[in-house]
Short mmCIF file of C-alpha atoms in Angstrom, two decimals:
data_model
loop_
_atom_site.label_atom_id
_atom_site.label_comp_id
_atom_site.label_asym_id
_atom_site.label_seq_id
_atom_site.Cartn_x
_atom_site.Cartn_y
_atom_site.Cartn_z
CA UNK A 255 108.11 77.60 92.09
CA UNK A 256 104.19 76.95 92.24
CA UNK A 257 102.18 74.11 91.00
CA UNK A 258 98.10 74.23 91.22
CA UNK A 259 96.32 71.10 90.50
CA UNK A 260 92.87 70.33 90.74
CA UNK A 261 91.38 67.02 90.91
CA UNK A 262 87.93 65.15 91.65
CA UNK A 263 88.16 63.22 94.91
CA UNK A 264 85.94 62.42 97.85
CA UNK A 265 86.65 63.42 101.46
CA UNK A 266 85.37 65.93 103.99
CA UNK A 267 87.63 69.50 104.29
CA UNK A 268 90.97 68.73 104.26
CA UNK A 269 94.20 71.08 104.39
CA UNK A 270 97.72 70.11 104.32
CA UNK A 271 100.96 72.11 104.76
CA UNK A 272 104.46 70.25 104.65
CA UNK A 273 107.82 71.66 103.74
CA UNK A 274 109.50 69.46 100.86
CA UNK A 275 106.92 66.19 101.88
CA UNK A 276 104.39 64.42 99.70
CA UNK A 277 100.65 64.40 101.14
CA UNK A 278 98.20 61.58 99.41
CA UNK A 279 94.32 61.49 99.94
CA UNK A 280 92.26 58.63 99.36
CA UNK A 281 88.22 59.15 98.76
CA UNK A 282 85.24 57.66 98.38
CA UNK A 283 82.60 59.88 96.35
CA UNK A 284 83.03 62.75 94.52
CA UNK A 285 84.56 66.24 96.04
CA UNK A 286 87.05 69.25 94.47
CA UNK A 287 90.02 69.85 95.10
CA UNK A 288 92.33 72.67 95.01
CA UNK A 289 96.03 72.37 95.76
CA UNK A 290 98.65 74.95 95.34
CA UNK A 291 102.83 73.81 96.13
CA UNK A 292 105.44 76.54 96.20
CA UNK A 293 108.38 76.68 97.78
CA UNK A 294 106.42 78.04 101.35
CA UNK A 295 104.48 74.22 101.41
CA UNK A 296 101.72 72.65 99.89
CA UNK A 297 98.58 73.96 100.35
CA UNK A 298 94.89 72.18 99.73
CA UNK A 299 91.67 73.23 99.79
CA UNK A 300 88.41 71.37 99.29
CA UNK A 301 85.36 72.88 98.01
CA UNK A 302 82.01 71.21 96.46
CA UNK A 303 82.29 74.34 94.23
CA UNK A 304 85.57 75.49 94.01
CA UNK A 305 84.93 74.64 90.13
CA UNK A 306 83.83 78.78 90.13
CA UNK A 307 86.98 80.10 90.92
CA UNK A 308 90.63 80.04 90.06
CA UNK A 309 93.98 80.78 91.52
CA UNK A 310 95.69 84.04 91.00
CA UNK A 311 97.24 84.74 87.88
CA UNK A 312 100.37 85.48 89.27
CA UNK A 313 100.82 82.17 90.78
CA UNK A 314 100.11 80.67 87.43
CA UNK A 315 102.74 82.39 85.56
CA UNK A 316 106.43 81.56 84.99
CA UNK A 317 108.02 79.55 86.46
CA UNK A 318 104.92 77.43 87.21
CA UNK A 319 103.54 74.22 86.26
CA UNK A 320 99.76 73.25 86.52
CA UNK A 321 98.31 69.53 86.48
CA UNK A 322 94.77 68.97 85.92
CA UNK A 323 93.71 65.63 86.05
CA UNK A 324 89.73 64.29 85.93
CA UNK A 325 87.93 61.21 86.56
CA UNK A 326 88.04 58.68 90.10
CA UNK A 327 90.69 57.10 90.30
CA UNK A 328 92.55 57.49 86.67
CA UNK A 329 92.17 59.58 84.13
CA UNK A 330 94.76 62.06 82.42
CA UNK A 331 97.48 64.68 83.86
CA UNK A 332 99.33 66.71 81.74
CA UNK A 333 101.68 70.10 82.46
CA UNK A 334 100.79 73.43 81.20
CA UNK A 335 103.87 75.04 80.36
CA UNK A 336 106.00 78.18 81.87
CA UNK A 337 107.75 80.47 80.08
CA UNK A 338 111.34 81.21 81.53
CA UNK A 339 111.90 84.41 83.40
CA UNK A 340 112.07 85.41 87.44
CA UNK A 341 109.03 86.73 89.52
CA UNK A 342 108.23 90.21 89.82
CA UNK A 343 110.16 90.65 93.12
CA UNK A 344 109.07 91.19 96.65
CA UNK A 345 105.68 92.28 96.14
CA UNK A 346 104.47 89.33 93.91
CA UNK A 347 106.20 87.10 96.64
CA UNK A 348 103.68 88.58 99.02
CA UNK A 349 100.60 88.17 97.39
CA UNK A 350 101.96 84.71 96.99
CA UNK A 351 102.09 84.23 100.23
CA UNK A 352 98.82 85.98 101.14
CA UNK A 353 97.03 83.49 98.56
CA UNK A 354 98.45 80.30 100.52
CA UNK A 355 97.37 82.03 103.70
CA UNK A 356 93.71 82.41 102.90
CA UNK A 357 93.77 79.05 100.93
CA UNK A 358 94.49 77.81 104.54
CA UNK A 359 92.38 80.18 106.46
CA UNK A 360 89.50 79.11 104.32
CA UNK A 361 90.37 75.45 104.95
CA UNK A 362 90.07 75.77 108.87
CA UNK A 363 87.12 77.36 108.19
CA UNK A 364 85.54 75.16 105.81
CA UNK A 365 84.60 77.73 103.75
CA UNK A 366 84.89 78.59 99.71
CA UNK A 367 85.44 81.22 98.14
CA UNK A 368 81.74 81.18 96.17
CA UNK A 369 80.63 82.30 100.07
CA UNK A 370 82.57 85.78 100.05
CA UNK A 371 80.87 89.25 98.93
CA UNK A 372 82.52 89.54 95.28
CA UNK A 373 84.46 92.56 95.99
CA UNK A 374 86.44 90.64 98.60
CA UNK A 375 86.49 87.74 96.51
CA UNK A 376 88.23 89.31 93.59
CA UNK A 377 91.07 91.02 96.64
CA UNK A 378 91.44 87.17 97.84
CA UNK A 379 92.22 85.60 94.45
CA UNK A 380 94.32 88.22 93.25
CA UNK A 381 96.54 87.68 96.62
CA UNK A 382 95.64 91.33 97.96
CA UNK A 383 94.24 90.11 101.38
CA UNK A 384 96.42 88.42 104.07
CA UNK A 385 94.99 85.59 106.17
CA UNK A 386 94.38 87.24 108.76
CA UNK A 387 91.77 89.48 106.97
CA UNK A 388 89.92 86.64 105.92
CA UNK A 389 90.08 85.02 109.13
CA UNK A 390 88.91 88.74 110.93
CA UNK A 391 85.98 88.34 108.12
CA UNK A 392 85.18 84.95 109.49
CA UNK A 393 84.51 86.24 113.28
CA UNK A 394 82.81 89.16 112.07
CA UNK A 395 80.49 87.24 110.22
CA UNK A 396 79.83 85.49 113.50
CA UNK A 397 77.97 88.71 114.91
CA UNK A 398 74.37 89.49 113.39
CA UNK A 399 75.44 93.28 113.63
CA UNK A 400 78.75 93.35 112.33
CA UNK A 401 77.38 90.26 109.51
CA UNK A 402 74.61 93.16 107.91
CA UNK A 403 77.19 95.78 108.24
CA UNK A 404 79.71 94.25 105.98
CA UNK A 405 76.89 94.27 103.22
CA UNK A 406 77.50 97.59 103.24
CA UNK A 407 80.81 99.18 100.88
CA UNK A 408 82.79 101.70 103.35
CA UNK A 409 82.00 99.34 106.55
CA UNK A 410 83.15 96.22 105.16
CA UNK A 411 86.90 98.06 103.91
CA UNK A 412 87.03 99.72 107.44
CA UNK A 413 85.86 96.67 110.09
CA UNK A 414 88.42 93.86 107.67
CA UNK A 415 90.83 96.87 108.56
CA UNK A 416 90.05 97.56 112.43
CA UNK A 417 87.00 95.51 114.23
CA UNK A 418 86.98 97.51 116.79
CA UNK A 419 85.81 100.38 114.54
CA UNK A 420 82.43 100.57 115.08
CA UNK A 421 83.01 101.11 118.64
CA UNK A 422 85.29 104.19 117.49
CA UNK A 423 82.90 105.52 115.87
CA UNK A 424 80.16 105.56 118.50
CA UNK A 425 82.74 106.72 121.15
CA UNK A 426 83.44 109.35 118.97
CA UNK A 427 79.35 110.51 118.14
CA UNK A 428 79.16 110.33 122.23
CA UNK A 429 82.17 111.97 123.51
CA UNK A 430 82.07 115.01 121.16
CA UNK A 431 78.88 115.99 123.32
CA UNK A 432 80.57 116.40 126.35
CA UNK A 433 83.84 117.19 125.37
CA UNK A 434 82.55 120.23 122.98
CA UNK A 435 80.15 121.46 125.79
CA UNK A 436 83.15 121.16 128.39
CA UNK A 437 85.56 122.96 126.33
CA UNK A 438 82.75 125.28 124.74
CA UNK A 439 82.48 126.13 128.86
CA UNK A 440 86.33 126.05 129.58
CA UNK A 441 87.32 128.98 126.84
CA UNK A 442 83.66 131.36 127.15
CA UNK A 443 83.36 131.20 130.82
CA UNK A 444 81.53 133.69 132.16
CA UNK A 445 80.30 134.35 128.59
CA UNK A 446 79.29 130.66 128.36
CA UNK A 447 75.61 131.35 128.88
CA UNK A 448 75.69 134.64 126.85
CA UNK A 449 77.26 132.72 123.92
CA UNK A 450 74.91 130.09 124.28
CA UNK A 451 73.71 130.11 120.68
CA UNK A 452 77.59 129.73 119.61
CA UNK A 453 77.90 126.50 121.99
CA UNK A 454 74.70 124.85 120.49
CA UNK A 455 75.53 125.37 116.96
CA UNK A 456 79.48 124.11 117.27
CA UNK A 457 78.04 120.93 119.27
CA UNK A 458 75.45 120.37 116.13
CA UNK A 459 78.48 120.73 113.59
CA UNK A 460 80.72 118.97 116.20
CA UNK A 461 78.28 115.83 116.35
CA UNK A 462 78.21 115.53 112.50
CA UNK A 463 81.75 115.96 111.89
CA UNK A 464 82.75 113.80 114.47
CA UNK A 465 80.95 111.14 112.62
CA UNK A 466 83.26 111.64 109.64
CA UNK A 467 86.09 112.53 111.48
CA UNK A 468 86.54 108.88 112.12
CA UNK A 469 85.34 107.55 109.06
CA UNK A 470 87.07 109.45 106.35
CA UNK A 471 90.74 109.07 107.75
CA UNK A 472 90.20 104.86 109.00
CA UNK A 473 92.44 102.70 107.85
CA UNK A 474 90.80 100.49 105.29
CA UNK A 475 91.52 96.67 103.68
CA UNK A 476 91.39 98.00 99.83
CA UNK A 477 88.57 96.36 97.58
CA UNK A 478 88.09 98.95 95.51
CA UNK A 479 87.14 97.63 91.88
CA UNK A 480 89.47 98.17 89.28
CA UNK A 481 89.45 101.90 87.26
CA UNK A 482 87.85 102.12 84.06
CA UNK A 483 90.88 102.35 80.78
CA UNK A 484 89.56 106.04 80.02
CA UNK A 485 90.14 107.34 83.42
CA UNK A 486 92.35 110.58 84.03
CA UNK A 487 95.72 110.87 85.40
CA UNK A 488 94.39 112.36 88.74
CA UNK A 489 91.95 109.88 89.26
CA UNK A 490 94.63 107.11 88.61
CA UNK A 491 96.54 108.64 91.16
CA UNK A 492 94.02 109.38 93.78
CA UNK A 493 92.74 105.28 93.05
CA UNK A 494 96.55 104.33 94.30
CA UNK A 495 95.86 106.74 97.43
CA UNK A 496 95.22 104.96 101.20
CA UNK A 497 92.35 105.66 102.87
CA UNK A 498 95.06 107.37 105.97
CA UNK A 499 98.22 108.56 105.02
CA UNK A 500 99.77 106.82 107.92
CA UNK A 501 98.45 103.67 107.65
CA UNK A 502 99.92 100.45 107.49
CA UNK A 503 100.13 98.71 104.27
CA UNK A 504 99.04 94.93 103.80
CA UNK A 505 101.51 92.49 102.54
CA UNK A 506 101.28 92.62 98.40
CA UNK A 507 100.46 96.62 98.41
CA UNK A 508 102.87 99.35 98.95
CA UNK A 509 102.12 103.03 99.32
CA UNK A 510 104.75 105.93 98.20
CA UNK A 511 105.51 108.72 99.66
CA UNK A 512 103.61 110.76 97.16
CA UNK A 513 101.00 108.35 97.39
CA UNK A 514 101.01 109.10 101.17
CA UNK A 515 100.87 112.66 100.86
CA UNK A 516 97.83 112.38 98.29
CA UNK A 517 95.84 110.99 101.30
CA UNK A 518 95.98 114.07 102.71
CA UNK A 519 94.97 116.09 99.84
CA UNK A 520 92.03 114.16 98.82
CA UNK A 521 90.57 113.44 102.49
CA UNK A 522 91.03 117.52 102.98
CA UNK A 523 88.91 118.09 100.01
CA UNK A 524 85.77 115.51 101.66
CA UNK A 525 86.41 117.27 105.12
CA UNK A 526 85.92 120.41 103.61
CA UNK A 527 82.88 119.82 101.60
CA UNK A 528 81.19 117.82 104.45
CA UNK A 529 82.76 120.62 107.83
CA UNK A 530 81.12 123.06 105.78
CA UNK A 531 78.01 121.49 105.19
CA UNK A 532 77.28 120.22 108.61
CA UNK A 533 78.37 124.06 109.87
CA UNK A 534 75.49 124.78 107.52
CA UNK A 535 73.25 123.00 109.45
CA UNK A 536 74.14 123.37 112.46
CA UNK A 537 74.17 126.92 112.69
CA UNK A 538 70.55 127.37 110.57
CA UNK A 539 69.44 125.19 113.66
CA UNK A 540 70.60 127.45 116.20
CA UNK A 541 68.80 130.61 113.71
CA UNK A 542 66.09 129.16 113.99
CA UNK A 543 66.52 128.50 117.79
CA UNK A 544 67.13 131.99 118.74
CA UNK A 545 64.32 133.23 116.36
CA UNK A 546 62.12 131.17 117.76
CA UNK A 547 63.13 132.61 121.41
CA UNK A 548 62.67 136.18 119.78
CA UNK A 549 59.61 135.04 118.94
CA UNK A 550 58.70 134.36 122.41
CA UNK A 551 60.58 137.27 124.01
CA UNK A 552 60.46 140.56 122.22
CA UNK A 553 62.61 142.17 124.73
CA UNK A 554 65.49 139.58 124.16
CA UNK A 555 68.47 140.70 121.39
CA UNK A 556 70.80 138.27 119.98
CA UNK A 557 71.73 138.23 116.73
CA UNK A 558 71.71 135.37 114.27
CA UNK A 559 75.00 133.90 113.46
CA UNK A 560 76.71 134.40 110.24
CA UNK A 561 76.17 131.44 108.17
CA UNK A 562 78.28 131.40 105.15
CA UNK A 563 81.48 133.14 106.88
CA UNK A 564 81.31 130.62 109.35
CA UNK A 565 80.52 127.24 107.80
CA UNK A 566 83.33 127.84 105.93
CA UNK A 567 85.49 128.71 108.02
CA UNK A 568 84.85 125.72 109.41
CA UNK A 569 85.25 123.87 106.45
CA UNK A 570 89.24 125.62 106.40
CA UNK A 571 89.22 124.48 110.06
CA UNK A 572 88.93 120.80 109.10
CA UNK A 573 91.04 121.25 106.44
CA UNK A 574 94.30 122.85 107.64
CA UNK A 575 93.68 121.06 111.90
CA UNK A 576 91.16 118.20 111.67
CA UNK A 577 92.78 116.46 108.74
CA UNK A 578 96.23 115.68 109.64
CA UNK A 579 95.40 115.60 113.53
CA UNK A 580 92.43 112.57 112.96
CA UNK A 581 95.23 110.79 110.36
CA UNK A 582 97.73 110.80 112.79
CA UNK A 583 95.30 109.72 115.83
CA UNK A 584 94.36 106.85 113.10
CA UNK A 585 97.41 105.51 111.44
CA UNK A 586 99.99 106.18 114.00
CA UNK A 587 98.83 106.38 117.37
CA UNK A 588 96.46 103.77 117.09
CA UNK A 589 97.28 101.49 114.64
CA UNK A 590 101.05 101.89 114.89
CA UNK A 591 101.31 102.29 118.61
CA UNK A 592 98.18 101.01 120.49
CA UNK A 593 97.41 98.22 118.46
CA UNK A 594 100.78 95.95 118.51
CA UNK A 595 100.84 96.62 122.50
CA UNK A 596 97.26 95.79 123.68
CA UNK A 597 96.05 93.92 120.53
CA UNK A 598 95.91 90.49 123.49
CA UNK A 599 93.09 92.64 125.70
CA UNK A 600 90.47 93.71 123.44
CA UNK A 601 89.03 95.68 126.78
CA UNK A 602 92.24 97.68 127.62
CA UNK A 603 92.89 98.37 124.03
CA UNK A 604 89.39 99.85 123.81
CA UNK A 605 89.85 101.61 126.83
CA UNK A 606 92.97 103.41 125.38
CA UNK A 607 91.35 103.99 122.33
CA UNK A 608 88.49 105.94 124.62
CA UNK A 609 91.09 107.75 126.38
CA UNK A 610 92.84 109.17 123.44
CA UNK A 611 89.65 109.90 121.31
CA UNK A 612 88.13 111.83 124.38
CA UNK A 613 91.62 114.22 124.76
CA UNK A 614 91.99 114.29 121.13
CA UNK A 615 88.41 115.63 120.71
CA UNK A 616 88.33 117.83 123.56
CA UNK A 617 91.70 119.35 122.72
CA UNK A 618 90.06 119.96 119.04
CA UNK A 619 87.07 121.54 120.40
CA UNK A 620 89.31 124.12 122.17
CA UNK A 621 91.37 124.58 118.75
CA UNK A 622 88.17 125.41 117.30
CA UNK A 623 87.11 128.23 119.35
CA UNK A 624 90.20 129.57 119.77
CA UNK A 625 90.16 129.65 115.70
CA UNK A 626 86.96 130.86 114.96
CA UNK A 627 87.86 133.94 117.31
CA UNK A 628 90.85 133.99 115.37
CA UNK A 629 89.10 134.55 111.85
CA UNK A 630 86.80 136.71 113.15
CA UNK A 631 83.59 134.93 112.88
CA UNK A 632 82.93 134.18 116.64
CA UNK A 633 83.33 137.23 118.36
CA UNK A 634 83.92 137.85 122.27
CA UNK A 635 81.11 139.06 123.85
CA UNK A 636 80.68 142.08 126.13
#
């Protein structure tokens, strides 16, 4: 059972939380008040606005009770009534429960909710973020970096998620350099300076893709506005999707297998689309490199690299290897694995994370020369 009241009282922030025990404030000037009781404690907020928001709905349905009263020190109470009827089961109980926790995280911070961007507003009231993601929003906010990059949709669902992903993603834009030219080096050889214009053009695709490599498949804190009434079965589906198919779910939101699967499916469609566009790229660069150098010297014959056979094969490439080999390196090995065990060291956790981006990028950039052969579109040679 939950009861929310709201009253007009004077006092600085305040929180309680007592199992089965009565909590009384006494003020002197005017201040709001939010307090929610359920059978987890008794939870109370103060906000000079907190006027401009209300609880979640679920909290104020059956079997619930809500006083309002108004004024000093009388004034009125009355109970809004309940219909009869149990919860909706273990899920509901959970967003309960993440609504008390960032009632409380909120209190320790002395913050309201009026301070939030509105898309993470509307996840906290409907009981879709935890405490601990508001809390994780609170320190971010405390850095002037990471504080301009959650104005930002994509960054903001991604560092609530994982703070440390920034730094993932500029380990990854650094150590695809070296770990493409290294393995370019380890599978050509003695043809590594004769393929030269292959290396140069799979670093170019390798630095763009590694880019989206770790943004596309990171695990992300869901804020994603509701869909419109007129929208499709496949985009209804796709909306219920994670961001990884491995990830872990918050309390209050539950993925299905299906759901899982459709991760997959959707995130191969981006990685397509953008592996085959950055192959694009990089190999008009190195075109233009080597007919610049032709340019130059007339006695020198290379040929230009095919461009469409290649960008998308590629684009297949990311697809059918990059896809599920980033999600798993995501949801699993680091989230699932590396997280819970180093999560107390912030420098050894970001240390493993280095080490297993580095292999996991180096081993990819092998995979892809080893396919392009494969396909035909990078030949040996002589």
């Amino acid at each position: 059972m939950a009861m929310a009241s709201f009253s007009n009282i004077s006092s600085t922030h305040l929180f309680s939380h007592h199992h089965q025990t009565q909590t009384n404030f006494y003020t002197h000037s005017s201040l709001q008040t939010f307090t929610i009781t359920t059978h987890h404690g008794i939870f109370t907020f103060f906000s000079s606005k907190l006027n401009h928001y209300s609880p979640p709905t679920h909290l104020l349905r059956s079997p619930v009770s809500a006083t309002f009263s108004s004024g000093n020190s009388g004034g009125f109470s009355g109970n809004g009534g309940g219909g009869g009827g149990e919860g909706g089961g273990g899920e509901e109980e959970e967003r309960d429960r993440n609504w008390e926790e960032a009632m409380v995280a909120m209190a320790e911070a002395r913050r309201s909710l009026e301070s939030f961007p509105a898309d993470l507003a509307v996840a906290v009231k409907a009981g879709r973020v935890p405490g601990s993601i508001v809390r994780r929003f609170f320190e971010l906010e405390e850095s002037v970096v990471f504080r301009w990059l959650l104005k930002f949709g994509g960054f903001k669902e991604r560092l609530l998620a994982d703070d440390l992903f920034l730094s993932k993603l500029v380990m990854e834009c650094v150590v695809v350099i070296f770990t493409k030219a290294a393995a370019e080096f380890k599978r050509r050889k003695e043809n590594f300076t004769k393929e030269m214009d292959f290396v140069v053009a799979n670093v170019v695709t390798g630095i763009v893709t590694g880019f989206v490599l770790v943004w596309v498949p990171a695990p992300t804190v869901s804020l994603k506005p509701p869909l419109a009434v007129s929208a499709g079965l496949i985009a209804k589906f796709f909306y219920g999707c994670p961001e990884n198919a491995f990830q872990v779910a918050l309390a209050g939101t539950s993925y299905t297998l299906l759901q899982r699967i459709g991760a997959i499916v959707r995130n191969g469609a981006k990685l397509f689309v953008v592996g085959t566009g950055a192959s694009l790229v990089g190999i008009s660069i190195t075109n233009a490199l080597i007919n610049a150098q032709k340019a130059i010297n007339k006695a020198l014959s290379v040929e230009n690299l095919p461009v469409i056979s290649t960008s998308v094969a590629y684009g297949i490439y990311m697809v059918v290897v990059s896809n599920l080999r980033y999600q798993v390196l995501a949801g699993i090995i680091e989230q699932r694995i590396l997280e819970p065990l180093l999560r107390r060291n912030k420098l050894i956790l970001t240390a493993a994370y280095f080490t297993v981006r580095t292999a996991n990028t180096y081993w990819g950039s092998l995979l892809w020369v080893d396919f392009a052969r494969w396909v035909g579109v990078q030949k040996i040679k002589s």
